[in-house]
Amino acid sequence: MKHGKAKRLLADYAVGRLRGRTKAKIEQHISECPICERELKALQRTEKLLKEVGLLRPSNPQLLLNRVREATQQVRQPSRQTLGWRLSWRWLLKPAIGFAIFSSIAVGAFVFWCQFADKPNLTISYEQYHRLVSWSNPLGNWIETGIGEMSATQ
Amino acid sequence: MARDELPDSVLVAKAKRGDWVAFEQLFWRYHERIYTFIWHFLQNREASEDLTQETFVRAWESLHGLKSNDAFQVWLHQIARRLCLDALRKRAWEKPMSDIATYDDQKVSVGEVETDLEFGLEGKSSPEEIDPEETLFESERKKAVRIAVSKLSQPLREVVVLHYFEGLPVDEISKVLGVPIGTVLSRLARARESLRKLLAHYLDEVENEVNRP
């Protein structure tokens, strides 16, 4: 393996990311190259430095716990019973969505069918029409047919 | 078996039944980890404490949503991470871009980090816990490492904190971050490479210590 490639892969090798032939090749290179060997040791020392840093601590953990307790008392943990009730209704969700989709498709299909289906012949004669109008609004029919005007002139 | 020796799964099961004492045990077990994780996102003591509190409150509220009791640690970190990302987004929205000490553009307010660390937030903060043999130099070195870590980009920094500071194995980190194990290893490698350059001055001293009989 060439030095440039080995240098690029060194950090991956140090964290154990390399496998198989690449790993063997880089190990071979490190054993022959003092620069890479030194670089690998530097990476290992960096790891040592990082590992000794450890955790940070809040200024007052007990106070923090008290604050958590107060906050959790305000918003209570959902009880198992409440959760059980929620779960017992959850099964209805999917059938309800299915039903809603089916209903909208059915309504859509019905409207579509109404638009294009053969309609019954509703043509009626002039006389039939006036009979209908006179039945629903006698005065209107009277005016519309001109009978009113005729009788006024007479 | 003492209560604080009980495994997470048992304590979580008890907490799910409303046992506050069990939840307290979980708090004592994880509060430093969560605080450390959050601090390296926000780099502010008060904000980190607030968010640590919020993380545990959220955990208590949604404990029933946790499917596997063994996965409590990963789940808790996921909650903390979501809260941190929300806080950073909010901060970026509220402040003009020039004022933000973000991680992504590597503009870290080192002064703020140092001030926070001066507060005695290092692992051993109370006087009786301070090892008399721990030299001033060692604490300076730890501080330098934290500052160097804070200069990393956010994806690199979070893997460093989780793996080296908290000691989480790579597979659990991949679950916390929702990325493949290979990505975690790659980020660790890149982070270590950057830190090796940033901490060059301290590495020689470590080498001397290693070689010391």
CSV table of C-alpha atoms in Angstrom, one decimal:
chain,number,residue,atom,x,y,z
A,1,MET,CA,0.0,0.0,0.0
A,2,LYS,CA,1.2,3.5,-0.9
A,3,HIS,CA,2.0,5.9,1.9
A,4,GLY,CA,-0.6,8.5,0.9
A,5,LYS,CA,-3.4,5.9,0.9
A,6,ALA,CA,-2.2,4.4,4.2
A,7,LYS,CA,-2.2,7.9,5.8
A,8,ARG,CA,-5.7,8.5,4.7
A,9,LEU,CA,-6.9,5.2,6.1
A,10,LEU,CA,-5.0,5.4,9.3
A,11,ALA,CA,-7.8,6.9,11.4
A,12,ASP,CA,-10.2,4.3,10.1
A,13,TYR,CA,-7.7,1.6,11.1
A,14,ALA,CA,-7.3,3.1,14.5
A,15,VAL,CA,-11.1,2.9,15.3
A,16,GLY,CA,-11.2,-0.7,13.9
A,17,ARG,CA,-13.2,0.1,10.8
A,18,LEU,CA,-11.0,-1.7,8.3
A,19,ARG,CA,-11.5,-5.4,7.6
A,20,GLY,CA,-9.8,-8.2,5.5
A,21,ARG,CA,-7.2,-7.4,2.9
A,22,THR,CA,-7.2,-3.6,3.4
A,23,LYS,CA,-6.5,-4.1,7.1
A,24,ALA,CA,-3.7,-6.6,6.4
A,25,LYS,CA,-2.1,-4.2,3.8
A,26,ILE,CA,-2.2,-1.2,6.2
A,27,GLU,CA,-0.7,-3.3,9.0
A,28,GLN,CA,2.1,-4.3,6.7
A,29,HIS,CA,2.7,-0.7,5.7
A,30,ILE,CA,2.7,0.5,9.3
A,31,SER,CA,5.3,-2.0,10.2
A,32,GLU,CA,7.5,-0.6,7.5
A,33,CYS,CA,6.8,3.1,7.7
A,34,PRO,CA,8.0,5.0,10.8
A,35,ILE,CA,5.9,8.1,9.9
A,36,CYS,CA,2.7,6.1,9.9
A,37,GLU,CA,3.7,4.3,13.0
A,38,ARG,CA,4.2,7.6,14.7
A,39,GLU,CA,0.9,8.9,13.4
A,40,LEU,CA,-0.9,5.8,14.7
A,41,LYS,CA,0.6,6.2,18.1
A,42,ALA,CA,-0.5,9.9,18.1
A,43,LEU,CA,-4.1,8.8,17.3
A,44,GLN,CA,-4.0,6.2,20.1
A,45,ARG,CA,-2.7,8.9,22.5
A,46,THR,CA,-5.6,11.1,21.4
A,47,GLU,CA,-8.0,8.3,22.4
A,48,LYS,CA,-6.3,8.1,25.8
A,49,LEU,CA,-6.7,11.8,26.3
A,50,LEU,CA,-10.4,11.6,25.4
A,51,LYS,CA,-11.1,8.7,27.6
A,52,GLU,CA,-9.7,10.4,30.7
A,53,VAL,CA,-11.9,13.5,30.4
A,54,GLY,CA,-15.1,11.8,31.8
A,55,LEU,CA,-18.5,13.3,32.6
A,56,LEU,CA,-19.6,16.7,33.6
A,57,ARG,CA,-21.8,17.2,36.7
A,58,PRO,CA,-24.7,19.6,37.1
A,59,SER,CA,-24.1,22.3,39.7
A,60,ASN,CA,-26.7,20.8,42.1
A,61,PRO,CA,-28.1,17.4,41.1
A,62,GLN,CA,-30.5,17.2,44.1
A,63,LEU,CA,-32.0,20.5,43.1
A,64,LEU,CA,-32.3,19.3,39.6
A,65,LEU,CA,-34.1,16.1,40.7
A,66,ASN,CA,-36.5,18.2,42.8
A,67,ARG,CA,-37.3,20.3,39.8
A,68,VAL,CA,-38.0,17.2,37.8
A,69,ARG,CA,-40.3,15.9,40.5
A,70,GLU,CA,-42.2,19.2,40.7
A,71,ALA,CA,-42.6,19.3,36.9
A,72,THR,CA,-43.8,15.7,36.7
A,73,GLN,CA,-46.3,16.3,39.5
A,74,GLN,CA,-47.8,19.1,37.4
A,75,VAL,CA,-48.1,16.9,34.3
A,76,ARG,CA,-49.0,13.5,35.6
A,77,GLN,CA,-47.7,10.3,34.0
A,78,PRO,CA,-50.6,8.8,32.0
A,79,SER,CA,-52.0,6.0,34.0
A,80,ARG,CA,-52.2,2.5,32.6
A,81,GLN,CA,-56.0,2.7,32.7
A,82,THR,CA,-56.0,5.9,30.6
A,83,LEU,CA,-53.5,4.3,28.2
A,84,GLY,CA,-55.5,1.1,28.1
A,85,TRP,CA,-58.7,3.1,27.2
A,86,ARG,CA,-56.7,4.9,24.5
A,87,LEU,CA,-55.4,1.6,23.1
A,88,SER,CA,-58.9,0.0,23.2
A,89,TRP,CA,-60.2,2.7,20.8
A,90,ARG,CA,-57.2,2.7,18.6
A,91,TRP,CA,-58.4,-0.4,16.7
A,92,LEU,CA,-61.3,1.7,15.4
A,93,LEU,CA,-59.0,4.1,13.6
A,94,LYS,CA,-58.2,2.0,10.5
A,95,PRO,CA,-61.8,0.7,9.9
A,96,ALA,CA,-63.0,4.3,10.2
A,97,ILE,CA,-60.5,5.6,7.7
A,98,GLY,CA,-61.5,2.7,5.3
A,99,PHE,CA,-65.1,3.5,5.7
A,100,ALA,CA,-64.6,7.2,5.0
A,101,ILE,CA,-62.6,6.4,1.8
A,102,PHE,CA,-65.3,3.8,0.7
A,103,SER,CA,-68.1,6.3,1.3
A,104,SER,CA,-66.4,9.1,-0.6
A,105,ILE,CA,-65.8,6.8,-3.6
A,106,ALA,CA,-69.4,5.6,-3.5
A,107,VAL,CA,-70.8,9.1,-3.4
A,108,GLY,CA,-68.5,10.2,-6.2
A,109,ALA,CA,-69.6,7.2,-8.3
A,110,PHE,CA,-73.2,8.0,-7.7
A,111,VAL,CA,-72.8,11.7,-8.7
A,112,PHE,CA,-70.9,10.6,-11.8
A,113,TRP,CA,-73.6,8.1,-12.7
A,114,CYS,CA,-76.3,10.8,-12.3
A,115,GLN,CA,-74.5,13.0,-14.7
A,116,PHE,CA,-74.2,10.6,-17.6
A,117,ALA,CA,-77.0,8.1,-17.0
A,118,ASP,CA,-80.0,8.1,-19.5
A,119,LYS,CA,-82.5,10.5,-18.1
A,120,PRO,CA,-86.3,9.8,-18.6
A,121,ASN,CA,-87.9,12.0,-21.3
A,122,LEU,CA,-89.5,14.9,-19.4
A,123,THR,CA,-90.7,16.8,-22.4
A,124,ILE,CA,-94.3,17.8,-21.9
A,125,SER,CA,-96.7,19.6,-24.1
A,126,TYR,CA,-97.5,23.3,-23.8
A,127,GLU,CA,-101.0,22.5,-22.5
A,128,GLN,CA,-99.6,20.1,-19.9
A,129,TYR,CA,-97.2,22.7,-18.7
A,130,HIS,CA,-99.8,25.3,-18.2
A,131,ARG,CA,-101.9,22.8,-16.3
A,132,LEU,CA,-99.1,22.2,-14.0
A,133,VAL,CA,-98.3,25.9,-13.5
A,134,SER,CA,-102.0,26.7,-12.9
A,135,TRP,CA,-102.2,24.0,-10.4
A,136,SER,CA,-99.2,25.4,-8.4
A,137,ASN,CA,-99.9,29.1,-9.0
A,138,PRO,CA,-103.2,30.0,-10.7
A,139,LEU,CA,-102.6,33.7,-10.8
A,140,GLY,CA,-99.2,33.4,-12.3
A,141,ASN,CA,-100.5,31.2,-15.0
A,142,TRP,CA,-103.3,33.6,-15.7
A,143,ILE,CA,-100.8,36.5,-16.2
A,144,GLU,CA,-98.4,34.4,-18.2
A,145,THR,CA,-100.9,33.1,-20.7
A,146,GLY,CA,-102.1,36.6,-21.3
A,147,ILE,CA,-105.6,35.8,-20.1
A,148,GLY,CA,-105.5,38.7,-17.6
A,149,GLU,CA,-104.5,41.2,-20.3
A,150,MET,CA,-107.2,39.9,-22.6
A,151,SER,CA,-109.9,40.2,-20.0
A,152,ALA,CA,-108.7,43.7,-19.0
A,153,THR,CA,-108.9,44.9,-22.6
A,154,GLN,CA,-112.3,43.4,-23.0
B,1,MET,CA,-29.6,-6.8,45.6
B,2,ALA,CA,-29.6,-3.2,46.4
B,3,ARG,CA,-32.1,-1.1,44.6
B,4,ASP,CA,-29.4,1.0,42.8
B,5,GLU,CA,-27.9,-2.2,41.5
B,6,LEU,CA,-31.1,-3.3,39.8
B,7,PRO,CA,-30.9,-3.4,36.0
B,8,ASP,CA,-32.5,-0.7,33.9
B,9,SER,CA,-35.2,-3.0,32.7
B,10,VAL,CA,-36.5,-3.7,36.2
B,11,LEU,CA,-36.4,-0.1,37.2
B,12,VAL,CA,-38.2,1.0,34.0
B,13,ALA,CA,-40.9,-1.6,34.6
B,14,LYS,CA,-41.4,-0.3,38.1
B,15,ALA,CA,-41.4,3.3,36.9
B,16,LYS,CA,-44.0,2.4,34.3
B,17,ARG,CA,-46.2,1.3,37.2
B,18,GLY,CA,-45.9,4.8,38.6
B,19,ASP,CA,-43.0,4.0,41.1
B,20,TRP,CA,-41.3,7.4,41.5
B,21,VAL,CA,-38.4,5.9,43.6
B,22,ALA,CA,-37.5,3.6,40.7
B,23,PHE,CA,-37.5,6.6,38.3
B,24,GLU,CA,-35.3,8.5,40.8
B,25,GLN,CA,-32.8,5.7,40.6
B,26,LEU,CA,-32.7,6.0,36.9
B,27,PHE,CA,-32.2,9.7,37.3
B,28,TRP,CA,-29.2,9.2,39.5
B,29,ARG,CA,-27.8,6.7,37.1
B,30,TYR,CA,-28.1,8.8,34.0
B,31,HIS,CA,-28.3,12.5,34.9
B,32,GLU,CA,-24.5,13.1,34.5
B,33,ARG,CA,-24.4,11.4,31.1
B,34,ILE,CA,-27.4,13.3,29.9
B,35,TYR,CA,-26.1,16.6,31.3
B,36,THR,CA,-22.7,16.0,29.6
B,37,PHE,CA,-24.3,15.1,26.3
B,38,ILE,CA,-26.5,18.2,26.4
B,39,TRP,CA,-23.7,20.5,27.6
B,40,HIS,CA,-21.6,19.6,24.6
B,41,PHE,CA,-24.5,20.7,22.3
B,42,LEU,CA,-25.4,24.0,24.1
B,43,GLN,CA,-22.2,24.8,26.0
B,44,ASN,CA,-24.1,26.7,28.6
B,45,ARG,CA,-24.6,25.5,32.2
B,46,GLU,CA,-28.1,26.9,32.9
B,47,ALA,CA,-29.5,25.9,29.5
B,48,SER,CA,-28.0,22.4,29.8
B,49,GLU,CA,-29.5,22.0,33.3
B,50,ASP,CA,-32.9,23.1,32.0
B,51,LEU,CA,-32.8,20.7,29.2
B,52,THR,CA,-31.6,17.8,31.4
B,53,GLN,CA,-34.7,18.5,33.6
B,54,GLU,CA,-36.9,18.6,30.5
B,55,THR,CA,-35.4,15.3,29.2
B,56,PHE,CA,-36.3,13.5,32.4
B,57,VAL,CA,-39.8,15.1,32.6
B,58,ARG,CA,-40.5,14.0,29.0
B,59,ALA,CA,-39.1,10.5,29.8
B,60,TRP,CA,-41.5,10.2,32.8
B,61,GLU,CA,-44.4,11.4,30.7
B,62,SER,CA,-43.9,9.0,27.8
B,63,LEU,CA,-42.4,6.1,29.7
B,64,HIS,CA,-45.3,3.9,28.5
B,65,GLY,CA,-44.3,4.5,24.9
B,66,LEU,CA,-40.9,2.8,25.5
B,67,LYS,CA,-41.3,-0.7,24.0
B,68,SER,CA,-38.1,-2.4,25.2
B,69,ASN,CA,-37.3,-1.6,28.8
B,70,ASP,CA,-33.6,-2.5,28.1
B,71,ALA,CA,-33.3,0.3,25.6
B,72,PHE,CA,-33.9,3.1,28.3
B,73,GLN,CA,-30.5,4.6,27.9
B,74,VAL,CA,-30.6,4.9,24.1
B,75,TRP,CA,-34.2,6.2,24.3
B,76,LEU,CA,-33.2,8.8,26.9
B,77,HIS,CA,-30.4,10.0,24.7
B,78,GLN,CA,-32.7,10.2,21.8
B,79,ILE,CA,-35.1,12.5,23.8
B,80,ALA,CA,-32.2,14.7,24.9
B,81,ARG,CA,-30.8,14.9,21.3
B,82,ARG,CA,-34.2,15.9,19.9
B,83,LEU,CA,-34.5,18.6,22.6
B,84,CYS,CA,-31.0,19.9,21.9
B,85,LEU,CA,-31.6,20.1,18.1
B,86,ASP,CA,-34.9,22.0,18.8
B,87,ALA,CA,-33.1,24.4,21.2
B,88,LEU,CA,-30.3,25.0,18.6
B,89,ARG,CA,-32.9,25.6,15.9
B,90,LYS,CA,-34.7,28.0,18.2
B,91,ARG,CA,-31.5,29.8,19.1
B,92,ALA,CA,-30.5,30.1,15.4
B,93,TRP,CA,-33.9,31.6,14.7
B,94,GLU,CA,-33.9,34.1,17.6
B,95,LYS,CA,-30.3,35.4,17.3
B,96,PRO,CA,-28.8,36.9,14.2
B,97,MET,CA,-26.5,34.5,12.5
B,98,SER,CA,-23.4,36.5,13.3
B,99,ASP,CA,-23.9,36.2,17.0
B,100,ILE,CA,-24.4,32.5,17.2
B,101,ALA,CA,-21.7,30.3,18.6
B,102,THR,CA,-22.7,27.3,16.5
B,103,TYR,CA,-20.9,24.1,16.1
B,104,ASP,CA,-21.5,23.6,12.4
B,105,ASP,CA,-19.5,26.6,11.3
B,106,GLN,CA,-16.9,25.9,14.1
B,107,LYS,CA,-17.4,29.4,15.6
B,108,VAL,CA,-17.3,28.4,19.2
B,109,SER,CA,-17.2,30.9,22.0
B,110,VAL,CA,-14.3,29.5,23.8
B,111,GLY,CA,-14.5,32.1,26.5
B,112,GLU,CA,-18.0,30.8,27.5
B,113,VAL,CA,-16.8,27.2,27.5
B,114,GLU,CA,-13.9,28.1,29.8
B,115,THR,CA,-16.2,30.2,32.1
B,116,ASP,CA,-18.5,27.3,32.4
B,117,LEU,CA,-15.8,24.8,33.1
B,118,GLU,CA,-14.4,27.2,35.8
B,119,PHE,CA,-17.7,26.7,37.6
B,120,GLY,CA,-16.3,23.4,38.8
B,121,LEU,CA,-18.4,21.3,36.4
B,122,GLU,CA,-15.7,18.8,35.9
B,123,GLY,CA,-16.5,15.3,37.0
B,124,LYS,CA,-15.0,15.8,40.5
B,125,SER,CA,-16.5,19.1,41.6
B,126,SER,CA,-17.0,18.9,45.4
B,127,PRO,CA,-13.8,19.5,47.4
B,128,GLU,CA,-13.9,16.2,49.2
B,129,GLU,CA,-13.9,14.3,45.9
B,130,ILE,CA,-10.9,16.0,44.4
B,131,ASP,CA,-8.0,13.7,44.2
B,132,PRO,CA,-5.0,15.4,45.9
B,133,GLU,CA,-2.7,13.9,43.4
B,134,GLU,CA,-4.7,15.4,40.5
B,135,THR,CA,-2.5,18.3,39.4
B,136,LEU,CA,-3.6,21.6,38.1
B,137,PHE,CA,-2.0,20.6,34.8
B,138,GLU,CA,-4.3,17.6,34.5
B,139,SER,CA,-7.4,19.7,34.9
B,140,GLU,CA,-6.1,22.2,32.4
B,141,ARG,CA,-5.6,19.3,30.0
B,142,LYS,CA,-9.1,18.1,30.5
B,143,LYS,CA,-10.4,21.6,29.9
B,144,ALA,CA,-8.3,21.8,26.7
B,145,VAL,CA,-9.7,18.5,25.5
B,146,ARG,CA,-13.3,19.8,26.1
B,147,ILE,CA,-12.6,23.0,24.2
B,148,ALA,CA,-11.0,21.1,21.3
B,149,VAL,CA,-14.1,18.8,21.2
B,150,SER,CA,-16.4,21.8,21.2
B,151,LYS,CA,-14.6,23.0,18.0
B,152,LEU,CA,-15.7,19.9,16.1
B,153,SER,CA,-18.7,19.9,13.9
B,154,GLN,CA,-21.9,18.7,15.6
B,155,PRO,CA,-22.0,15.2,14.0
B,156,LEU,CA,-18.4,14.5,15.0
B,157,ARG,CA,-18.8,16.0,18.5
B,158,GLU,CA,-21.8,13.9,19.4
B,159,VAL,CA,-20.1,10.6,18.6
B,160,VAL,CA,-17.0,11.7,20.6
B,161,VAL,CA,-19.1,12.6,23.6
B,162,LEU,CA,-21.1,9.4,23.4
B,163,HIS,CA,-18.2,7.1,22.8
B,164,TYR,CA,-15.3,8.6,24.8
B,165,PHE,CA,-16.9,10.6,27.5
B,166,GLU,CA,-19.9,8.4,28.2
B,167,GLY,CA,-18.4,5.1,27.1
B,168,LEU,CA,-21.4,4.1,24.9
B,169,PRO,CA,-20.6,1.2,22.5
B,170,VAL,CA,-20.7,1.9,18.8
B,171,ASP,CA,-23.9,-0.1,18.1
B,172,GLU,CA,-25.8,1.9,20.8
B,173,ILE,CA,-24.5,5.2,19.4
B,174,SER,CA,-25.8,4.2,15.9
B,175,LYS,CA,-29.2,3.6,17.5
B,176,VAL,CA,-29.2,7.0,19.3
B,177,LEU,CA,-28.2,8.8,16.1
B,178,GLY,CA,-30.2,6.7,13.7
B,179,VAL,CA,-27.2,6.1,11.4
B,180,PRO,CA,-25.4,2.9,10.4
B,181,ILE,CA,-22.5,1.6,12.5
B,182,GLY,CA,-20.1,2.3,9.7
B,183,THR,CA,-21.1,6.0,9.7
B,184,VAL,CA,-20.4,6.1,13.5
B,185,LEU,CA,-16.9,4.6,13.0
B,186,SER,CA,-16.2,6.9,10.2
B,187,ARG,CA,-17.2,9.9,12.3
B,188,LEU,CA,-15.1,8.7,15.1
B,189,ALA,CA,-12.1,8.3,12.8
B,190,ARG,CA,-12.5,11.8,11.4
B,191,ALA,CA,-13.0,13.3,14.9
B,192,ARG,CA,-9.9,11.6,16.2
B,193,GLU,CA,-7.9,12.9,13.3
B,194,SER,CA,-9.1,16.5,13.9
B,195,LEU,CA,-8.5,16.2,17.6
B,196,ARG,CA,-5.0,14.8,17.1
B,197,LYS,CA,-4.1,18.1,15.3
B,198,LEU,CA,-5.9,20.3,17.8
B,199,LEU,CA,-4.3,18.6,20.8
B,200,ALA,CA,-0.8,18.1,19.4
B,201,HIS,CA,0.7,20.0,22.3
B,202,TYR,CA,-0.8,17.7,24.9
B,203,LEU,CA,0.0,14.5,23.1
B,204,ASP,CA,3.7,14.7,23.8
B,205,GLU,CA,2.9,14.9,27.5
B,206,VAL,CA,0.7,11.8,27.3
B,207,GLU,CA,3.5,10.0,25.5
B,208,ASN,CA,5.9,10.9,28.3
B,209,GLU,CA,3.4,9.6,30.9
B,210,VAL,CA,3.0,6.3,29.0
B,211,ASN,CA,6.7,5.8,28.7
B,212,ARG,CA,7.2,6.7,32.4
B,213,PRO,CA,8.0,3.5,34.4
